[in-house]
Each structure stands twice: as C-alpha cells, then as structure tokens.
PDB file of C-alpha atoms in Angstrom:
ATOM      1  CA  UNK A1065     -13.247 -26.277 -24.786  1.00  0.00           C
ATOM      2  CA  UNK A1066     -12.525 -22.702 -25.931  1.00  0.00           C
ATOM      3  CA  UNK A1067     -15.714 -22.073 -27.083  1.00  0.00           C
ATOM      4  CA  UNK A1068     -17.266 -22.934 -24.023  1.00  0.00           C
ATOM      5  CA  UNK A1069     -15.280 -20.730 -22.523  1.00  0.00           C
ATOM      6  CA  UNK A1070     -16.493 -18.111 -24.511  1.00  0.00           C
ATOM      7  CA  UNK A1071     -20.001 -18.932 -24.270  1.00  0.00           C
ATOM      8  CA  UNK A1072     -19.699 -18.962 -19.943  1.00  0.00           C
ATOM      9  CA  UNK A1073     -17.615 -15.414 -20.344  1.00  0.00           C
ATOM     10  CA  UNK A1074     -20.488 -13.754 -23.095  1.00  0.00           C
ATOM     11  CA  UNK A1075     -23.202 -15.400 -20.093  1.00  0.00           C
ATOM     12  CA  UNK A1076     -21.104 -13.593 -17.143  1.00  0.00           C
ATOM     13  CA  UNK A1077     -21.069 -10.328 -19.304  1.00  0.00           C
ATOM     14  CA  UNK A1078     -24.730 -10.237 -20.191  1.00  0.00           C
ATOM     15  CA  UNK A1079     -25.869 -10.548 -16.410  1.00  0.00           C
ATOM     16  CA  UNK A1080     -27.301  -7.549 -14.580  1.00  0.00           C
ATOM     17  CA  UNK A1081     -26.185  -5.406 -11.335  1.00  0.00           C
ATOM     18  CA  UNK A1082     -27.809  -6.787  -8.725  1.00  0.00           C
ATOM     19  CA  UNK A1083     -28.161  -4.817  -5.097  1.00  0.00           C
ATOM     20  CA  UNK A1084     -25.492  -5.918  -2.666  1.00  0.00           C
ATOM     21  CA  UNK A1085     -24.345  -4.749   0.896  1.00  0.00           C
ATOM     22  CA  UNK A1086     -22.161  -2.239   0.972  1.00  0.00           C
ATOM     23  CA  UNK A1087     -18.830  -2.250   1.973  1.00  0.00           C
ATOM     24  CA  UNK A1088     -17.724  -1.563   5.241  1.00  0.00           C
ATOM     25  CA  UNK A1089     -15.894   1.649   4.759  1.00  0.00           C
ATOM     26  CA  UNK A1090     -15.087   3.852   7.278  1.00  0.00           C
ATOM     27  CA  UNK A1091     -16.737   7.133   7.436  1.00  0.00           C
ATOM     28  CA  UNK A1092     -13.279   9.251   5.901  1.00  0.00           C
ATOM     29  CA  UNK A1093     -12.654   6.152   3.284  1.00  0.00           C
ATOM     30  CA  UNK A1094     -11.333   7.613   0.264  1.00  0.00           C
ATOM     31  CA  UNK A1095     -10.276   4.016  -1.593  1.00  0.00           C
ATOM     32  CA  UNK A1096     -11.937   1.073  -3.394  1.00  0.00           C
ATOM     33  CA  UNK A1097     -11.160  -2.596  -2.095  1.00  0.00           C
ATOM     34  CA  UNK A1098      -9.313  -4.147  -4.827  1.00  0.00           C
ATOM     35  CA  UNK A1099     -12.569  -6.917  -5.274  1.00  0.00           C
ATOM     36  CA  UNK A1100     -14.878  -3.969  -5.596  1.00  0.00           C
ATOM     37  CA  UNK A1101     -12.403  -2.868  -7.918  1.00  0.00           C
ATOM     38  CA  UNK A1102     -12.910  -5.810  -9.961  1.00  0.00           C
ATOM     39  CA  UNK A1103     -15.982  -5.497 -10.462  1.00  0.00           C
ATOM     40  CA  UNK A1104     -16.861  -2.331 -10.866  1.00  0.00           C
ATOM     41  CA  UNK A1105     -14.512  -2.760 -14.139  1.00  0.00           C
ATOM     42  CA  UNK A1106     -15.412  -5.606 -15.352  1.00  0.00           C
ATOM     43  CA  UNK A1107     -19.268  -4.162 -15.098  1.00  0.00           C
ATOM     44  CA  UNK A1108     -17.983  -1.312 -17.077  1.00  0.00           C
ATOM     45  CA  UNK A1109     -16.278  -3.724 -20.025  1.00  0.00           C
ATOM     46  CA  UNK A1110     -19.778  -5.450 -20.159  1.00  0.00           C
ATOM     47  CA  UNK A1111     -21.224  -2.000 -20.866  1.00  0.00           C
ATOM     48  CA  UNK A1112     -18.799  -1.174 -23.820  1.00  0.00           C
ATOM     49  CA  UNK A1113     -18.801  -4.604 -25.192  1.00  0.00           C
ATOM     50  CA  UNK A1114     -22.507  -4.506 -25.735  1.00  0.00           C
ATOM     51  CA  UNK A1115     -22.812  -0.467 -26.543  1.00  0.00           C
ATOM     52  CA  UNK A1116     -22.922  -1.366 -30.294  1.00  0.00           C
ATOM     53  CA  UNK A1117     -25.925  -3.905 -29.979  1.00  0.00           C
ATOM     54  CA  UNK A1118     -23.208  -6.627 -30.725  1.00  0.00           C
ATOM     55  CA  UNK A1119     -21.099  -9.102 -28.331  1.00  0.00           C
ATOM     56  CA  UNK A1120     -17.746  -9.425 -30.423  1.00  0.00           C
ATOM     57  CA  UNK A1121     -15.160 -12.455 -29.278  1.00  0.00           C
ATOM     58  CA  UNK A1122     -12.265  -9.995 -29.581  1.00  0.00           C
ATOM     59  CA  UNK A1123     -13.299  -8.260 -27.057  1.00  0.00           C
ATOM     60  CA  UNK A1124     -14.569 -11.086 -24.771  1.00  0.00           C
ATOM     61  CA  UNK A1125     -11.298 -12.231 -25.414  1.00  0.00           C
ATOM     62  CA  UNK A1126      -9.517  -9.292 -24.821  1.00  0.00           C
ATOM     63  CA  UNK A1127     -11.186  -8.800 -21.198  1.00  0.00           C
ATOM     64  CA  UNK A1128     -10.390 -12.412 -20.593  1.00  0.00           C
ATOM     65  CA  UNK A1129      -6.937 -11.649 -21.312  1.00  0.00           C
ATOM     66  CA  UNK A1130      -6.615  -8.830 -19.321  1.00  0.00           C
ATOM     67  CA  UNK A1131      -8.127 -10.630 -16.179  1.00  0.00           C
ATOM     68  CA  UNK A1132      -6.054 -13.636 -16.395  1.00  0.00           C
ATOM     69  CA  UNK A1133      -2.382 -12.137 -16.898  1.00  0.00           C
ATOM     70  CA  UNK A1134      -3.716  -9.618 -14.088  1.00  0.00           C
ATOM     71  CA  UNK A1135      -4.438 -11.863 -11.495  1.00  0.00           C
ATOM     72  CA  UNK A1136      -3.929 -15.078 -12.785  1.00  0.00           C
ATOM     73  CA  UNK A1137      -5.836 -18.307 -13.790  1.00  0.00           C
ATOM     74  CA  UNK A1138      -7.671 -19.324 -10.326  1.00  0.00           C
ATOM     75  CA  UNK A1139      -8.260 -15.150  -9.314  1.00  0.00           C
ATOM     76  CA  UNK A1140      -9.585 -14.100 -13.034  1.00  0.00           C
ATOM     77  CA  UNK A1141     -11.920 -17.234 -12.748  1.00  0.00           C
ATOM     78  CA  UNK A1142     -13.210 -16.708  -9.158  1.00  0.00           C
ATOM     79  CA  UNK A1143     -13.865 -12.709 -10.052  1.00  0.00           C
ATOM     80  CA  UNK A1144     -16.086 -14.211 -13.178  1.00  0.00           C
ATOM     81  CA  UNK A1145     -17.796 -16.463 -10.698  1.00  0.00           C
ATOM     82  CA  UNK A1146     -18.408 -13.587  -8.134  1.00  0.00           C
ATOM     83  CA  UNK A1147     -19.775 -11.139 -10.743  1.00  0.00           C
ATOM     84  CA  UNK A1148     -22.007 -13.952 -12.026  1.00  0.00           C
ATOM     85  CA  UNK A1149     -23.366 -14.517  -8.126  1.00  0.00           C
ATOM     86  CA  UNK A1150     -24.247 -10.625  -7.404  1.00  0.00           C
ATOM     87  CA  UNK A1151     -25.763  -9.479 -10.565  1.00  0.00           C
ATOM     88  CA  UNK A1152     -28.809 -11.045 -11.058  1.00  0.00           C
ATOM     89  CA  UNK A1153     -31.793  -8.769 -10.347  1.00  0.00           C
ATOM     90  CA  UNK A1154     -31.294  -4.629 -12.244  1.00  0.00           C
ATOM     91  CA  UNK A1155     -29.345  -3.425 -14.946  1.00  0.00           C
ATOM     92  CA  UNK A1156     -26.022  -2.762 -14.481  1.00  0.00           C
ATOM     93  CA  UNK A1157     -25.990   1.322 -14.064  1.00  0.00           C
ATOM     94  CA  UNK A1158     -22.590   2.841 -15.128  1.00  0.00           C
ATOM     95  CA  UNK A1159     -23.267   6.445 -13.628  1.00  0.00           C
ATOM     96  CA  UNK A1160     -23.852   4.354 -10.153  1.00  0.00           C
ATOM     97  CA  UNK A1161     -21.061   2.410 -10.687  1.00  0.00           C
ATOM     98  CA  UNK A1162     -19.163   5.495 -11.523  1.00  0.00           C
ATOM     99  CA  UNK A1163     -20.406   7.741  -8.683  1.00  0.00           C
ATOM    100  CA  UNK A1164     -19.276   5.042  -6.838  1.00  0.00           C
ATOM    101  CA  UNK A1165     -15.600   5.087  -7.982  1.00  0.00           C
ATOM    102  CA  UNK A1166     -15.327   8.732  -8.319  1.00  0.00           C
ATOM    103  CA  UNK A1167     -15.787   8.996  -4.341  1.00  0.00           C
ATOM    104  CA  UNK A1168     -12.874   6.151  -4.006  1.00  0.00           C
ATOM    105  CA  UNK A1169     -10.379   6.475  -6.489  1.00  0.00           C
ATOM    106  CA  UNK A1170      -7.852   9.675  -7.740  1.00  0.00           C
ATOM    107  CA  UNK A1171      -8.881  11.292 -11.477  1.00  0.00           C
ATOM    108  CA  UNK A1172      -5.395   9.895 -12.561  1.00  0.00           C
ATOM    109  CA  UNK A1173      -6.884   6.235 -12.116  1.00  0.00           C
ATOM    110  CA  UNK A1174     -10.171   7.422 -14.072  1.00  0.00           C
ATOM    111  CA  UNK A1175      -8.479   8.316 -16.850  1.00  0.00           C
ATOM    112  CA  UNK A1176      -6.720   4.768 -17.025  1.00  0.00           C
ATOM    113  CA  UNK A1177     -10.270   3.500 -16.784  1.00  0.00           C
ATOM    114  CA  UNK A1178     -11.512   5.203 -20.261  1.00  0.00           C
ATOM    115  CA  UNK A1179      -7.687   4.410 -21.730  1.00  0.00           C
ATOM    116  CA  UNK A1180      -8.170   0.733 -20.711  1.00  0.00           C
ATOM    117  CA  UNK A1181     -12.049   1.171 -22.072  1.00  0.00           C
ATOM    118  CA  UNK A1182     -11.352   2.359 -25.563  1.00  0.00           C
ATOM    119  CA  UNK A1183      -8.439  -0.779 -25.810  1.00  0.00           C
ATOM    120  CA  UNK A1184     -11.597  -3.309 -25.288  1.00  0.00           C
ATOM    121  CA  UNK A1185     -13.744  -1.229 -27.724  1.00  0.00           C
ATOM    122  CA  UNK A1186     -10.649  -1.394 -30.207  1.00  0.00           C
ATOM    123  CA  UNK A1187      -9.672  -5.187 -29.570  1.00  0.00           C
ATOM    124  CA  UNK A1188     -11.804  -6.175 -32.999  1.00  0.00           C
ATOM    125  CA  UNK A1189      -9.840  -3.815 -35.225  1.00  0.00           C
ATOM    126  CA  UNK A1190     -11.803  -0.959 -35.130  1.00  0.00           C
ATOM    127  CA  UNK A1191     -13.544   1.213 -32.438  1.00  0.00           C
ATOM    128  CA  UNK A1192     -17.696   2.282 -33.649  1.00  0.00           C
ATOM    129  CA  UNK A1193     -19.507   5.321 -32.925  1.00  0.00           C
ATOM    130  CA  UNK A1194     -21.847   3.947 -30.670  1.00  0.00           C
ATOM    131  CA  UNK A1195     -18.953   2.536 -28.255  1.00  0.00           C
ATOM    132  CA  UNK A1196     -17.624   6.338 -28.426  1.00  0.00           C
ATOM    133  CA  UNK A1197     -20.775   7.506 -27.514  1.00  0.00           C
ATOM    134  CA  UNK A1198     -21.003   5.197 -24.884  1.00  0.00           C
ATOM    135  CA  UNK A1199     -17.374   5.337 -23.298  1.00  0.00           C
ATOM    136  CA  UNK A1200     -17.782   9.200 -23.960  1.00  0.00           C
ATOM    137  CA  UNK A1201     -21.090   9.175 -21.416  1.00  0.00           C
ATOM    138  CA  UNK A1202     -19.185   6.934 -19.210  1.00  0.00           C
ATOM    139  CA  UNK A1203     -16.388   9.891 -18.874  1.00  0.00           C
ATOM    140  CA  UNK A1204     -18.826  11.922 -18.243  1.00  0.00           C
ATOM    141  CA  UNK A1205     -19.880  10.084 -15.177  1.00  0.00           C
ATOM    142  CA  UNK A1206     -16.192   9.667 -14.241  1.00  0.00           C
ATOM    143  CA  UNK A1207     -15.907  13.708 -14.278  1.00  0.00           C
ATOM    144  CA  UNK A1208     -13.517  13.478 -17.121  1.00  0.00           C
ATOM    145  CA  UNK A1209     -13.309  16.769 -19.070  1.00  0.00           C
ATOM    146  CA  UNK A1210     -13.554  16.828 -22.551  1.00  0.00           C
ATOM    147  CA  UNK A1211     -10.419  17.899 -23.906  1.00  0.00           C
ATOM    148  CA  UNK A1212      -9.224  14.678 -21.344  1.00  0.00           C
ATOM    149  CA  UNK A1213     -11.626  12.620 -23.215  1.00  0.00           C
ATOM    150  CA  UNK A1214     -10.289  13.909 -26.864  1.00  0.00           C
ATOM    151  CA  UNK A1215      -7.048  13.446 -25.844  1.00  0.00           C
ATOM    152  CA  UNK A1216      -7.160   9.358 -24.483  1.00  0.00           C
ATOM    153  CA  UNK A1217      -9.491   9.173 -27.819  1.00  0.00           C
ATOM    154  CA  UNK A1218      -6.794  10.531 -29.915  1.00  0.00           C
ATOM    155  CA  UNK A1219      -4.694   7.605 -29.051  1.00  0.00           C
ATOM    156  CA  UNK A1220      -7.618   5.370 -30.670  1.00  0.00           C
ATOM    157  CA  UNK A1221      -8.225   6.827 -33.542  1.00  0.00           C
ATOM    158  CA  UNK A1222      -6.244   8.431 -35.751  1.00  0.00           C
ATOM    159  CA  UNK A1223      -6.362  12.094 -37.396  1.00  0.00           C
ATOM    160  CA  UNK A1224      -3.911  14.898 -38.443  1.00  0.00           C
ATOM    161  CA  UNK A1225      -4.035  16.688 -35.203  1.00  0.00           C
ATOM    162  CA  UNK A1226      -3.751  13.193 -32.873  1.00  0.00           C
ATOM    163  CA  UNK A1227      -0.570  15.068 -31.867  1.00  0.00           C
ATOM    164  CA  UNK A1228      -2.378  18.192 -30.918  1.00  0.00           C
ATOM    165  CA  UNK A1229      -5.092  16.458 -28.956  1.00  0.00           C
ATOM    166  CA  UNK A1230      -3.192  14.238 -27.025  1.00  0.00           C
ATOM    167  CA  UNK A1231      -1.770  17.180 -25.672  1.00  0.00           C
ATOM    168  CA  UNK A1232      -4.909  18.961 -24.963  1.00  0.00           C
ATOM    169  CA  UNK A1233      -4.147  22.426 -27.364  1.00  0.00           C
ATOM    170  CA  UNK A1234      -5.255  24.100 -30.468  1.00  0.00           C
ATOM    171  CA  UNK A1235      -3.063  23.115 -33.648  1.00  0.00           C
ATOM    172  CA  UNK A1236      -2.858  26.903 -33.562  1.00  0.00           C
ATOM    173  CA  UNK A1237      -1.106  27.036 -30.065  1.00  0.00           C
ATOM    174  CA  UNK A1238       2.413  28.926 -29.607  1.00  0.00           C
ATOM    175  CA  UNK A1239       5.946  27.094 -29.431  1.00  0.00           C
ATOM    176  CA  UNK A1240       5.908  28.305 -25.548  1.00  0.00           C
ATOM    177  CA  UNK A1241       2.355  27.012 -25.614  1.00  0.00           C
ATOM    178  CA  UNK A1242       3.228  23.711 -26.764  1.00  0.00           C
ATOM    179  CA  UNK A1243       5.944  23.550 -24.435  1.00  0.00           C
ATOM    180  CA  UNK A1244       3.954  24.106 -21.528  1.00  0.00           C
ATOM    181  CA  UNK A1245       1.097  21.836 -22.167  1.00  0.00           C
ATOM    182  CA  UNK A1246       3.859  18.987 -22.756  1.00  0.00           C
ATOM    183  CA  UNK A1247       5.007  19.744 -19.153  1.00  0.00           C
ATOM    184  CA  UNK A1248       1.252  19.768 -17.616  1.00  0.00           C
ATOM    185  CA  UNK A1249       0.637  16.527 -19.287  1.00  0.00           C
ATOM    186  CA  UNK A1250       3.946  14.922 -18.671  1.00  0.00           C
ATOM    187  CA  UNK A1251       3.276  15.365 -14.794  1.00  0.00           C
ATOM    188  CA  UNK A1252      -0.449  14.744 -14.941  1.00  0.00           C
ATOM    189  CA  UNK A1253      -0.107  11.885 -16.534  1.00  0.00           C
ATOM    190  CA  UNK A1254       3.428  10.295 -15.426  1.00  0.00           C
ATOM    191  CA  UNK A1255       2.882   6.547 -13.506  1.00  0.00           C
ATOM    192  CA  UNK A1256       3.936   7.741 -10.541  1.00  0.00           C
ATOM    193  CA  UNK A1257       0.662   9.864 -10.151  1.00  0.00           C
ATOM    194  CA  UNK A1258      -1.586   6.473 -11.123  1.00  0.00           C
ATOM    195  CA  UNK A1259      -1.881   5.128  -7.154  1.00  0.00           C
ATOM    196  CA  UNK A1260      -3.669   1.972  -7.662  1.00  0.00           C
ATOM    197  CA  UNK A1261      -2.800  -1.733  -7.156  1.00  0.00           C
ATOM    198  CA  UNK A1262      -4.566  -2.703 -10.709  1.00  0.00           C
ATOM    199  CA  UNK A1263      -1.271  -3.671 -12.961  1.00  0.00           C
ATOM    200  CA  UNK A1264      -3.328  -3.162 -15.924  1.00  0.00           C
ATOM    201  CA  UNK A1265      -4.079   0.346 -14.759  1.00  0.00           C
ATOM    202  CA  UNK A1266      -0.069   1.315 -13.801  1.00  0.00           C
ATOM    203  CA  UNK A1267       0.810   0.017 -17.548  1.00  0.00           C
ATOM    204  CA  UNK A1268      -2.297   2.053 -19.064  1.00  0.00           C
ATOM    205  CA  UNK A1269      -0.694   5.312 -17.261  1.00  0.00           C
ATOM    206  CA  UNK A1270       2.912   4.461 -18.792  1.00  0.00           C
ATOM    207  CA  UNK A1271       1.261   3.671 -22.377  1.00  0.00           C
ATOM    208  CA  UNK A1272      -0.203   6.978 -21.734  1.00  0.00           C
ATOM    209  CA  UNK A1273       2.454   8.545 -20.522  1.00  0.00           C
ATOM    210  CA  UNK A1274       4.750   7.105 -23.767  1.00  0.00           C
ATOM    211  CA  UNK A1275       1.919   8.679 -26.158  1.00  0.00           C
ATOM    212  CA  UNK A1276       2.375  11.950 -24.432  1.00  0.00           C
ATOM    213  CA  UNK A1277       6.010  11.945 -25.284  1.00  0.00           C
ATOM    214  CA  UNK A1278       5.727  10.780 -29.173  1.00  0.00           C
ATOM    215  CA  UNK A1279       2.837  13.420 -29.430  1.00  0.00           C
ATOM    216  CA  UNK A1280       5.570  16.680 -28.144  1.00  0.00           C
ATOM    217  CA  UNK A1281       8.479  14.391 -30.381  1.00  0.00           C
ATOM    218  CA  UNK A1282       6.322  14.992 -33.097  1.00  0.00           C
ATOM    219  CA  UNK A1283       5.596  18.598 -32.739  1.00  0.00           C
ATOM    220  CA  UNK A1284       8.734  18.871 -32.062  1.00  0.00           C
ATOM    221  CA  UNK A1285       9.962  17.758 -35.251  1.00  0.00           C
ATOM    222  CA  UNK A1286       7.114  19.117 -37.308  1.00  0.00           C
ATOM    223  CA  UNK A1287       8.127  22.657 -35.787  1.00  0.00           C
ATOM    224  CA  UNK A1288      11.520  22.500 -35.394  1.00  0.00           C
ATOM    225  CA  UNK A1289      11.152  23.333 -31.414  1.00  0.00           C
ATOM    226  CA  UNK A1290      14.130  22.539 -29.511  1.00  0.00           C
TER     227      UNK A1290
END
C-alpha cells in the first residue's frame, strides 16, 4: 500500500496550477486563508522537488510527513485531493504564487517558507545546485535579500564561515559588530515575530531562531567575546 501512496502523492505533485476564483478578500486584507495557505506551499514543494529534473521519495516523503503531523491524517489527505482538483490546466508559476503571498503574509513567515524549502530539498541527504538555484529564484520572488538567503542556506550546507553567515556579517566584522548583528537577528528572527497559524512554520522560526544562537555561541567561543 505504501507505494501506492507514493505513486498518488508523485501524481498530485506533478499536476499544474490551474486558474481558480479568487478569494473573497476584503479590499484592506493583509492575510492568507489558512487553505490558500496550503496550497500555495505545497505548490512551492512541487517546484523544489522537481528543480533537479528528478522526483526523489525522500522528499515526497518528507512533504507527506510534514502535511500529516500538521494537520493530521483526514486534513493532509483532503489538501492532496483539493490541489489535485484545481491544478489541471497551466504550469504552476512560483513568482505568481509568490506575489501572491508577499501581499498576505509578514517577511518573518517568508523566511520560514525558504527554511522549510531547503529541509525538503535536503530530505535525500544532500541539497543540489539546481534546487539552490531554484529555491534561490524563489527568494527572490518572496523579496528575500541575499545576505537573508545566505544566511537560511548556511544552515543547509556547511562551510567555515556557516557561523558568520547565519548572522548576516563579514568574518572580518568587529567584536561590537558581532554583537550587534546577534541582537538584530535574535529579534528578527525570534518565534514570537513568525504570526502564522502553520505549526510547521512557528517550529521553522524556533529552529531558526536556535541556529542563530549556536552561530553567536560559536563566535563567541572562537573569539573569546563575553
């Protein structure tokens, strides 16, 4: 039974946007219904899975994962169902998808987006160029600044400066430096900041918040700052 599972997940992720009504927002709505949500994300984990011309079962499993301890059993199913239904007739377009999001949701929750992006690209042990490229354009869309995007990729993929990056500063930066960039990101990045109703997004923003904390530890310890 598992692999059919697989197979009717790798079907639902290879479908294409297809033009629905619109919401019924007000004219001053600034928020994203949590089913538009939904799908909006799990159009964006279709785009990454396939960005390296392969569909890996890691990360189809991964994304099943994530929607089942999320909503549960019954929900993650009947989201699957629904994005199967309304994406039938164009490809799905991640800058519309993002323009969409960017009008509805705080910079904070985009950021959790590209964190929770680079876990799927990760899930089969290693993340490729091509999905960096492609989560990387996907930022871009998102209005994610680079030294944002370096920073979430840091906590991907290893270097000697991860510390530095996840920070945002120059290996080269001053004690005072360092201690003021850990302050910026602690508060741009602490949970409480993340307003969103997406579990999986609230425990991106403390994962990311955690990562923030071992990368000034370790400066810390490398320099000797107290």
């Amino acid at each position: 039974m598992k692999w059919i599972l697989l197979l009717v997940i790798f079907y639902i992720l290879q479908k294409v946007f297809s033009k629905t009504k619109k919401p019924n927002f007000s004219q001053n709505a600034k928020s994203v219904s949590p089913e538009d949500f939904e799908l909006n994300l799990l159009s964006l984990c279709s785009i990454v899975i396939k960005a390296d011309g392969k569909v890996s079962q890691s990360e189809m499993e991964y994304v099943q994962r994530y929607f089942v301890a999320t909503y549960g059993k019954d929900k993650a199913n009947a989201i699957f169902r629904t994005f199967n239904e309304v994406i039938k007739k164009r490809e799905i377009s991640a800058q519309r998808i993002c323009d969409y999001m960017n009008q509805r949701t705080r910079v904070e929750v985009r950021l959790q987006l590209i964190h929770f992006l680079f876990a799927i690209a990760q899930a089969d042990g290693s993340v490729s160029t091509a999905e960096i490229n492609k989560i990387q354009e996907i930022a871009g869309y998102l209005r994610i600044g680079r030294n944002e995007f370096e920073s979430i990729k840091a906590m991907f993929i290893k270097s000697a400066d991860n510390a530095y990056k996840i920070l945002e500063i120059e290996k080269s930066a001053t004690d005072n430096e360092v201690k003021k960039a850990y302050r910026t990101m602690a508060k741009k990045y602490h949970p409480d900041r993340v307003i969103t109703d997406n579990e999986a997004i609230k425990k991106g923003a403390e994962e990311k918040f955690k990562e923030v904390q071992i990368a000034y530890e370790t400066i810390q310890k490398e320099r000797g700052i107290n």
